[in-house]
Amino acid sequence: GAGVSQSPSNKVTEKGKDVELRCDPISGHTALYWYRQSLGQGLEFLIYFQGNSAPDKSGLPSDRFSAERTGGSVSTLTIQRTQQEDSAVYLCASSKGGTPFYEQYFGPGTRLTVT
Amino acid sequence: GESVGLHLPTLSVQEGDNSIINCAYSNSASDYFIWYKQESGKGPQFIIDIRSNMDKRQGQRVTVLLNKTVKHLSLQIAATQPGDSAVYFCAERASGANSKLTFGKGITLSVRP
């Protein structure tokens, strides 16, 4: 079956511009997660959705970062006024729900480069 | 603070040999562990998970061992193949409704033909 998909796969933007990253979770998965991965580093948690609500936004690094999820499916991560330190791979994952963070399946990621 | 780490940054094995990738964790409250494989340019791929009420779980060519006494997790790959070459991450989750996964930095497995 179809896995988690993300778009775009690559995004190059100028410093100060806003970007939107999209995630389509696995059909039927109620939980959705956003992570950030910098070069050679582990995964940094950003935000978690259960349905359309976000019980945990604790990982968002600043108020320039926001995310929403509508219809219990697609999610958008928005970064406003991008900075060079925002350059990273942004990964989305989904899981069936139940216990949060169990058995997450990841998408291929969006590589963001801020110039 | 709590941390999850890996003993070695790289591991090189001969094709056909068994691989053992080790992971230490420090949070004794962790009750769920998971291994991911990440190939270059791709997202992490779920390999296998284990809960703290088990000490061993087997999948296809992979086995995860959990030693809660010494807070140690390992991933064993049988008959390692070139396609197993990737970065492997362990992650832990503490018990509790609001607990998240904490990932280690990863170890690179390189398979020699």
Short mmCIF file of C-alpha atoms in Angstrom, two decimals:
data_model
loop_
_atom_site.label_atom_id
_atom_site.label_comp_id
_atom_site.label_asym_id
_atom_site.label_seq_id
_atom_site.Cartn_x
_atom_site.Cartn_y
_atom_site.Cartn_z
CA GLY A 1 0.00 0.00 0.00
CA ALA A 2 0.96 3.65 -0.22
CA GLY A 3 3.31 4.98 2.39
CA VAL A 4 3.75 8.45 3.79
CA SER A 5 4.36 10.99 1.05
CA GLN A 6 5.88 14.43 1.33
CA SER A 7 6.19 17.35 -1.02
CA PRO A 8 8.21 18.96 -2.31
CA SER A 9 11.15 16.58 -2.14
CA ASN A 10 13.55 19.50 -2.34
CA LYS A 11 13.05 23.18 -1.66
CA VAL A 12 15.56 25.97 -2.06
CA THR A 13 14.49 29.34 -0.72
CA GLU A 14 16.00 32.68 0.06
CA LYS A 15 16.50 33.80 3.60
CA GLY A 16 13.43 35.65 4.84
CA LYS A 17 10.92 33.85 2.62
CA ASP A 18 8.12 31.65 3.93
CA VAL A 19 7.88 27.96 3.00
CA GLU A 20 5.19 25.33 3.26
CA LEU A 21 5.95 21.64 3.49
CA ARG A 22 3.25 19.06 2.96
CA CYS A 23 2.72 15.59 4.38
CA ASP A 24 0.20 12.93 3.34
CA PRO A 25 0.08 10.19 5.99
CA ILE A 26 -0.75 6.55 5.45
CA SER A 27 -4.49 6.15 4.96
CA GLY A 28 -6.19 5.41 8.26
CA HIS A 29 -3.34 6.61 10.42
CA THR A 30 -4.68 9.05 12.98
CA ALA A 31 -1.38 10.22 14.43
CA LEU A 32 1.06 12.37 12.49
CA TYR A 33 4.50 13.63 13.49
CA TRP A 34 7.00 16.15 12.18
CA TYR A 35 10.73 15.83 12.76
CA ARG A 36 13.79 17.69 11.59
CA GLN A 37 17.09 16.03 10.71
CA SER A 38 20.24 18.05 10.30
CA LEU A 39 23.26 16.65 8.48
CA GLY A 40 24.69 13.66 10.32
CA GLN A 41 22.36 14.15 13.26
CA GLY A 42 19.52 12.21 14.81
CA LEU A 43 15.92 13.19 14.53
CA GLU A 44 14.64 16.26 16.36
CA PHE A 45 10.95 16.13 17.28
CA LEU A 46 8.90 19.15 16.22
CA ILE A 47 5.18 18.49 16.67
CA TYR A 48 2.65 15.68 16.96
CA PHE A 49 -0.99 15.52 15.87
CA GLN A 50 -3.71 13.18 17.02
CA GLY A 51 -6.48 13.74 14.54
CA ASN A 52 -6.57 17.48 13.88
CA SER A 53 -5.35 18.55 17.28
CA ALA A 54 -1.75 18.93 18.37
CA PRO A 55 -1.29 17.66 21.93
CA ASP A 56 2.43 18.30 21.77
CA LYS A 57 4.01 21.31 20.09
CA SER A 58 6.96 21.38 22.43
CA GLY A 59 9.55 20.74 19.74
CA LEU A 60 8.80 23.72 17.55
CA PRO A 61 12.05 25.73 17.73
CA SER A 62 10.49 29.19 17.46
CA ASP A 63 7.25 31.00 16.72
CA ARG A 64 8.29 31.11 13.06
CA PHE A 65 7.32 27.45 12.89
CA SER A 66 3.70 26.34 12.78
CA ALA A 67 1.79 23.31 11.60
CA GLU A 68 -1.77 22.40 10.93
CA ARG A 69 -3.71 19.33 10.00
CA THR A 70 -7.12 19.34 8.44
CA GLY A 71 -9.59 16.54 7.91
CA GLY A 72 -7.47 14.25 10.02
CA SER A 73 -5.22 13.63 7.06
CA VAL A 74 -2.88 16.05 5.28
CA SER A 75 -0.60 18.24 7.34
CA THR A 76 1.32 21.38 6.44
CA LEU A 77 4.41 22.63 8.23
CA THR A 78 5.01 26.34 7.67
CA ILE A 79 8.25 28.15 8.34
CA GLN A 80 8.01 31.92 8.20
CA ARG A 81 10.93 34.26 7.54
CA THR A 82 13.30 31.35 6.95
CA GLN A 83 16.82 31.49 8.33
CA GLN A 84 19.91 29.60 7.21
CA GLU A 85 19.82 27.48 10.35
CA ASP A 86 16.44 26.16 9.20
CA SER A 87 18.22 24.21 6.45
CA ALA A 88 17.61 20.53 7.15
CA VAL A 89 15.58 17.54 6.05
CA TYR A 90 12.04 17.74 7.40
CA LEU A 91 10.53 14.32 7.97
CA CYS A 92 6.92 13.41 8.50
CA ALA A 93 5.74 10.16 10.06
CA SER A 94 2.38 8.62 10.83
CA SER A 95 1.09 5.85 13.05
CA LYS A 96 -2.21 4.14 13.66
CA GLY A 97 -2.83 5.98 16.88
CA GLY A 98 -3.49 4.22 20.12
CA THR A 99 -0.28 4.71 22.05
CA PRO A 100 1.46 7.80 20.65
CA PHE A 101 4.85 7.34 19.02
CA TYR A 102 4.50 3.58 18.61
CA GLU A 103 5.41 2.10 15.24
CA GLN A 104 5.81 5.27 13.24
CA TYR A 105 6.32 5.10 9.50
CA PHE A 106 8.30 7.86 7.88
CA GLY A 107 8.04 9.64 4.58
CA PRO A 108 11.03 10.39 2.34
CA GLY A 109 11.43 13.90 3.72
CA THR A 110 11.71 17.38 2.27
CA ARG A 111 15.22 18.75 1.98
CA LEU A 112 15.07 22.48 2.71
CA THR A 113 17.98 24.71 1.80
CA VAL A 114 17.90 28.35 2.84
CA THR A 115 20.35 30.51 0.93
CA GLY B 1 19.47 14.44 31.22
CA GLU B 2 18.29 11.26 29.59
CA SER B 3 20.01 10.15 26.43
CA VAL B 4 20.11 7.44 23.88
CA GLY B 5 23.43 6.73 22.26
CA LEU B 6 25.28 4.28 20.09
CA HIS B 7 28.65 2.78 20.98
CA LEU B 8 30.31 3.01 17.55
CA PRO B 9 29.86 5.51 14.76
CA THR B 10 30.65 3.01 11.98
CA LEU B 11 30.56 -0.72 11.55
CA SER B 12 32.11 -2.59 8.63
CA VAL B 13 31.16 -6.22 8.03
CA GLN B 14 31.80 -8.80 5.35
CA GLU B 15 28.88 -9.78 3.18
CA GLY B 16 27.34 -12.95 4.57
CA ASP B 17 28.51 -12.35 8.12
CA ASN B 18 26.16 -11.46 10.95
CA SER B 19 26.05 -7.83 12.12
CA ILE B 20 25.44 -6.62 15.64
CA ILE B 21 24.60 -2.98 16.21
CA ASN B 22 24.53 -1.84 19.81
CA CYS B 23 22.69 0.93 21.57
CA ALA B 24 22.84 2.15 25.17
CA TYR B 25 20.01 4.02 26.80
CA SER B 26 19.97 5.81 30.11
CA ASN B 27 16.27 6.27 30.92
CA SER B 28 15.23 3.37 33.11
CA ALA B 29 11.61 4.45 32.59
CA SER B 30 11.76 3.63 28.88
CA ASP B 31 9.38 0.87 27.98
CA TYR B 32 9.41 0.88 24.19
CA PHE B 33 12.31 0.68 21.76
CA ILE B 34 12.53 0.78 18.01
CA TRP B 35 15.14 0.38 15.30
CA TYR B 36 15.14 2.29 12.04
CA LYS B 37 17.26 1.95 8.92
CA GLN B 38 17.96 5.02 6.81
CA GLU B 39 19.46 4.81 3.36
CA SER B 40 21.01 7.82 1.75
CA GLY B 41 18.42 10.32 0.59
CA LYS B 42 15.50 8.41 2.09
CA GLY B 43 13.42 8.60 5.23
CA PRO B 44 13.94 6.21 8.14
CA GLN B 45 12.47 2.77 7.53
CA PHE B 46 10.90 0.87 10.41
CA ILE B 47 12.78 -2.37 11.08
CA ILE B 48 11.58 -3.81 14.36
CA ASP B 49 10.36 -2.73 17.77
CA ILE B 50 10.26 -4.26 21.23
CA ARG B 51 8.47 -3.51 24.46
CA SER B 52 10.09 -3.72 27.84
CA ASN B 53 8.13 -6.80 28.85
CA MET B 54 10.17 -8.75 26.31
CA ASP B 55 13.90 -9.39 26.03
CA LYS B 56 13.99 -10.69 22.47
CA ARG B 57 12.00 -10.28 19.32
CA GLN B 58 12.68 -11.69 15.88
CA GLY B 59 11.79 -10.50 12.45
CA GLN B 60 12.93 -11.43 9.00
CA ARG B 61 16.74 -11.78 9.28
CA VAL B 62 16.74 -9.37 12.23
CA THR B 63 16.61 -9.88 15.97
CA VAL B 64 16.37 -7.22 18.64
CA LEU B 65 17.66 -7.98 22.12
CA LEU B 66 16.82 -5.89 25.16
CA ASN B 67 18.79 -6.08 28.40
CA LYS B 68 17.02 -3.87 30.90
CA THR B 69 19.50 -4.63 33.64
CA VAL B 70 22.30 -2.83 31.84
CA LYS B 71 20.01 -0.65 29.68
CA HIS B 72 21.32 -2.07 26.44
CA LEU B 73 19.62 -2.71 23.12
CA SER B 74 21.07 -4.50 20.14
CA LEU B 75 20.05 -5.24 16.58
CA GLN B 76 21.35 -8.41 15.00
CA ILE B 77 21.24 -8.81 11.24
CA ALA B 78 21.80 -12.33 9.93
CA ALA B 79 23.70 -12.98 6.71
CA THR B 80 24.33 -9.30 6.06
CA GLN B 81 23.77 -8.21 2.48
CA PRO B 82 24.97 -5.17 0.51
CA GLY B 83 21.43 -3.80 0.70
CA ASP B 84 21.79 -3.63 4.47
CA SER B 85 24.31 -0.82 4.10
CA ALA B 86 22.70 2.21 5.73
CA VAL B 87 22.57 4.30 8.89
CA TYR B 88 20.78 2.57 11.76
CA PHE B 89 19.02 4.48 14.53
CA CYS B 90 17.74 3.22 17.83
CA ALA B 91 15.04 5.14 19.66
CA GLU B 92 13.37 4.85 23.03
CA ARG B 93 10.13 5.99 24.54
CA ALA B 94 9.48 6.37 28.23
CA SER B 95 6.21 5.25 29.71
CA GLY B 96 3.66 8.00 30.09
CA ALA B 97 0.99 9.51 27.91
CA ASN B 98 3.08 12.50 26.88
CA SER B 99 6.34 10.71 26.22
CA LYS B 100 8.02 11.03 22.85
CA LEU B 101 10.55 8.97 20.98
CA THR B 102 14.15 9.95 21.62
CA PHE B 103 16.54 9.01 18.82
CA GLY B 104 20.20 8.20 18.92
CA LYS B 105 22.56 9.82 16.42
CA GLY B 106 22.91 6.73 14.27
CA ILE B 107 25.59 4.26 13.24
CA THR B 108 26.69 3.56 9.70
CA LEU B 109 26.75 -0.07 8.63
CA SER B 110 29.02 -0.74 5.66
CA VAL B 111 28.92 -4.16 4.01
CA ARG B 112 32.06 -5.30 2.19
CA PRO B 113 31.45 -7.47 -0.87
#
